[in-house]
């Protein structure tokens, strides 16, 4: 993967020092540093999210599944 990075001056200096000491390429030094850093990173634990359940009781019109029918009954004054 190709990528353009903007390095902070202190990081660029450290990478350049390591590159010269090892006689390595910039690519190799950056890849090695990233591998080591990422290997030390621990996954963050997530807090468990739970939703309480609430009983809503019995429906006022048991057995009615048709919303249009319920609205018609309410409009006609047939509701309790």
Coordinates of N, CA and C in Angstrom, one line a residue:
X1 N 0.8 -1.2 0.0 CA 0.0 0.0 0.0 C 0.9 1.2 0.0
X2 N 0.6 2.2 -0.8 CA 1.3 3.4 -0.9 C 0.5 4.4 -0.1
X3 N 1.3 5.3 0.7 CA 0.6 6.3 1.5 C 1.6 7.4 1.7
X4 N 1.1 8.6 1.8 CA 1.9 9.8 2.1 C 1.7 10.1 3.6
X5 N 2.8 10.2 4.3 CA 2.8 10.6 5.7 C 3.5 11.9 6.0
X6 N 2.9 12.6 6.9 CA 3.6 13.9 7.4 C 4.1 13.5 8.8
X7 N 5.4 13.5 8.9 CA 6.0 13.1 10.2 C 6.4 14.3 11.0
X8 N 6.1 14.3 12.3 CA 6.6 15.4 13.2 C 8.1 15.4 13.1
X9 N 8.7 16.5 13.3 CA 10.2 16.6 13.2 C 11.0 15.7 14.1
X10 N 10.5 15.5 15.3 CA 11.2 14.6 16.3 C 11.1 13.2 15.8
X11 N 10.0 12.8 15.2 CA 9.8 11.4 14.7 C 10.7 11.2 13.5
X12 N 10.7 12.2 12.6 CA 11.5 12.1 11.4 C 13.0 12.0 11.8
X13 N 13.4 12.7 12.8 CA 14.8 12.6 13.2 C 15.1 11.2 13.8
X14 N 14.2 10.7 14.6 CA 14.5 9.3 15.1 C 14.5 8.3 14.0
X15 N 13.6 8.4 13.1 CA 13.6 7.4 12.0 C 14.8 7.5 11.1
X16 N 15.2 8.7 10.9 CA 16.5 8.9 10.1 C 17.7 8.4 10.8
X17 N 17.8 8.6 12.1 CA 18.9 8.0 12.9 C 18.9 6.5 12.8
X18 N 17.8 5.9 13.1 CA 17.7 4.4 13.0 C 18.0 3.9 11.6
X19 N 17.5 4.6 10.6 CA 17.8 4.2 9.2 C 19.3 4.2 8.9
X20 N 20.0 5.2 9.4 CA 21.4 5.3 9.1 C 22.2 4.2 9.9
X21 N 21.8 4.0 11.2 CA 22.5 3.0 12.0 C 22.3 1.6 11.5
X22 N 21.2 1.3 10.9 CA 20.9 0.0 10.4 C 21.3 -0.2 8.9
X23 N 21.5 0.9 8.3 CA 21.7 0.9 6.8 C 20.4 0.4 6.1
X24 N 19.3 0.7 6.7 CA 18.0 0.3 6.1 C 17.3 1.4 5.4
X25 N 16.3 1.0 4.7 CA 15.5 2.0 3.9 C 14.5 2.6 4.8
X26 N 14.0 3.8 4.5 CA 13.0 4.4 5.2 C 11.7 3.5 5.3
X27 N 11.4 2.9 4.2 CA 10.3 2.0 4.2 C 10.4 0.9 5.3
X28 N 11.6 0.3 5.3 CA 11.8 -0.8 6.3 C 11.7 -0.3 7.8
X29 N 12.3 0.8 8.0 CA 12.3 1.4 9.4 C 10.8 1.7 9.8
X30 N 10.1 2.4 8.9 CA 8.7 2.8 9.3 C 7.8 1.5 9.5
X31 N 8.0 0.5 8.6 CA 7.2 -0.7 8.7 C 7.5 -1.4 10.0
X32 N 8.8 -1.5 10.3 CA 9.2 -2.2 11.6 C 8.6 -1.4 12.8
X33 N 8.7 -0.1 12.8 CA 8.2 0.7 13.9 C 6.7 0.5 14.1
X34 N 6.0 0.5 12.9 CA 4.5 0.3 13.0 C 4.1 -1.1 13.5
X35 N 4.9 -2.1 13.0 CA 4.6 -3.5 13.4 C 4.7 -3.6 15.0
X36 N 5.9 -3.1 15.5 CA 6.1 -3.2 16.9 C 5.1 -2.4 17.7
X37 N 4.7 -1.2 17.2 CA 3.8 -0.4 18.0 C 2.4 -1.0 17.9
X38 N 2.0 -1.5 16.8 CA 0.6 -2.1 16.7 C 0.5 -3.4 17.5
X39 N 1.7 -4.2 17.6 CA 1.6 -5.4 18.3 C 1.4 -5.2 19.8
X40 N 1.8 -4.0 20.3 CA 1.7 -3.7 21.7 C 0.3 -3.1 22.0
X41 N -0.4 -2.7 21.0 CA -1.7 -2.1 21.2 C -2.7 -3.1 21.6
X42 N -3.4 -2.9 22.8 CA -4.4 -3.8 23.2 C -5.8 -3.3 22.8
X43 N -6.7 -4.2 22.4 CA -8.0 -3.8 22.0 C -8.7 -3.1 23.2
X44 N -9.5 -2.1 22.9 CA -10.2 -1.4 24.0 C -11.4 -2.3 24.3
X45 N -11.7 -2.4 25.6 CA -12.9 -3.1 26.0 C -14.1 -2.1 26.0
X46 N -15.2 -2.7 25.5 CA -16.4 -1.9 25.4 C -17.3 -2.2 26.5
X47 N -18.0 -1.2 27.0 CA -19.0 -1.4 28.1 C -20.2 -2.0 27.5
X48 N -20.7 -3.0 28.2 CA -21.9 -3.7 27.7 C -23.1 -2.8 27.8
X49 N -23.9 -2.7 26.8 CA -25.1 -1.9 26.8 C -26.3 -2.8 26.8
X50 N -27.2 -2.5 27.8 CA -28.4 -3.3 27.9 C -29.6 -2.4 28.0
X51 N -30.7 -2.8 27.5 CA -31.9 -2.1 27.5 C -32.9 -2.8 28.4
X52 N -33.5 -2.1 29.4 CA -34.4 -2.8 30.3 C -35.7 -3.0 29.5
X53 N -36.3 -4.1 29.8 CA -37.7 -4.4 29.2 C -38.7 -3.9 30.2
X54 N -39.8 -3.5 29.7 CA -40.9 -3.0 30.5 C -42.2 -3.7 30.0
X55 N -43.0 -4.2 30.9 CA -44.3 -4.7 30.5 C -45.3 -3.6 30.2
X56 N -46.0 -3.7 29.1 CA -46.9 -2.7 28.7 C -48.4 -3.1 29.1
X57 N -48.5 -4.3 29.7 CA -49.8 -4.7 30.1 C -50.6 -5.3 28.9
X58 N -51.9 -5.5 29.0 CA -52.7 -6.1 28.0 C -53.1 -5.0 27.0
X59 N -53.2 -5.3 25.7 CA -53.7 -4.3 24.8 C -55.2 -4.0 25.0
X60 N -55.6 -2.7 24.7 CA -57.0 -2.4 24.9 C -57.9 -3.1 24.0
X61 N -57.4 -3.5 22.8 CA -58.2 -4.2 21.8 C -57.5 -5.5 21.5
X62 N -57.6 -6.5 22.3 CA -56.9 -7.8 22.0 C -57.3 -8.4 20.7
X63 N -56.3 -8.9 20.0 CA -56.6 -9.7 18.8 C -56.7 -8.8 17.6
X64 N -56.5 -7.5 17.7 CA -56.7 -6.6 16.6 C -55.3 -6.3 16.0
X65 N -55.0 -6.7 14.8 CA -53.7 -6.5 14.2 C -53.8 -5.4 13.1
X66 N -55.0 -5.0 12.7 CA -55.2 -4.1 11.5 C -55.3 -2.7 12.1
X67 N -54.3 -1.9 11.9 CA -54.3 -0.5 12.3 C -55.5 0.3 11.7
X68 N -55.8 0.1 10.5 CA -56.9 0.8 9.8 C -58.2 0.5 10.5
X69 N -58.4 -0.8 10.8 CA -59.6 -1.2 11.5 C -59.7 -0.6 12.9
X70 N -58.7 -0.5 13.6 CA -58.7 0.1 14.9 C -59.0 1.6 14.8
X71 N -58.4 2.3 13.8 CA -58.7 3.7 13.6 C -60.2 3.9 13.2
X72 N -60.7 3.1 12.4 CA -62.1 3.2 12.0 C -63.0 3.0 13.2
X73 N -62.7 2.1 14.1 CA -63.5 1.8 15.3 C -63.4 3.1 16.2
X74 N -62.3 3.6 16.4 CA -62.1 4.8 17.2 C -62.9 6.0 16.7
X75 N -62.8 6.2 15.3 CA -63.5 7.3 14.7 C -65.0 7.1 14.8
X76 N -65.5 5.9 14.7 CA -66.9 5.7 14.8 C -67.4 5.7 16.3
X77 N -66.5 5.9 17.2 CA -67.0 5.9 18.6 C -67.2 4.6 19.2
X78 N -66.6 3.5 18.6 CA -66.8 2.2 19.2 C -65.8 1.8 20.2
X79 N -64.9 2.7 20.6 CA -63.9 2.4 21.6 C -64.4 2.5 23.0
X80 N -63.9 1.7 23.9 CA -64.4 1.7 25.3 C -64.1 3.0 26.0

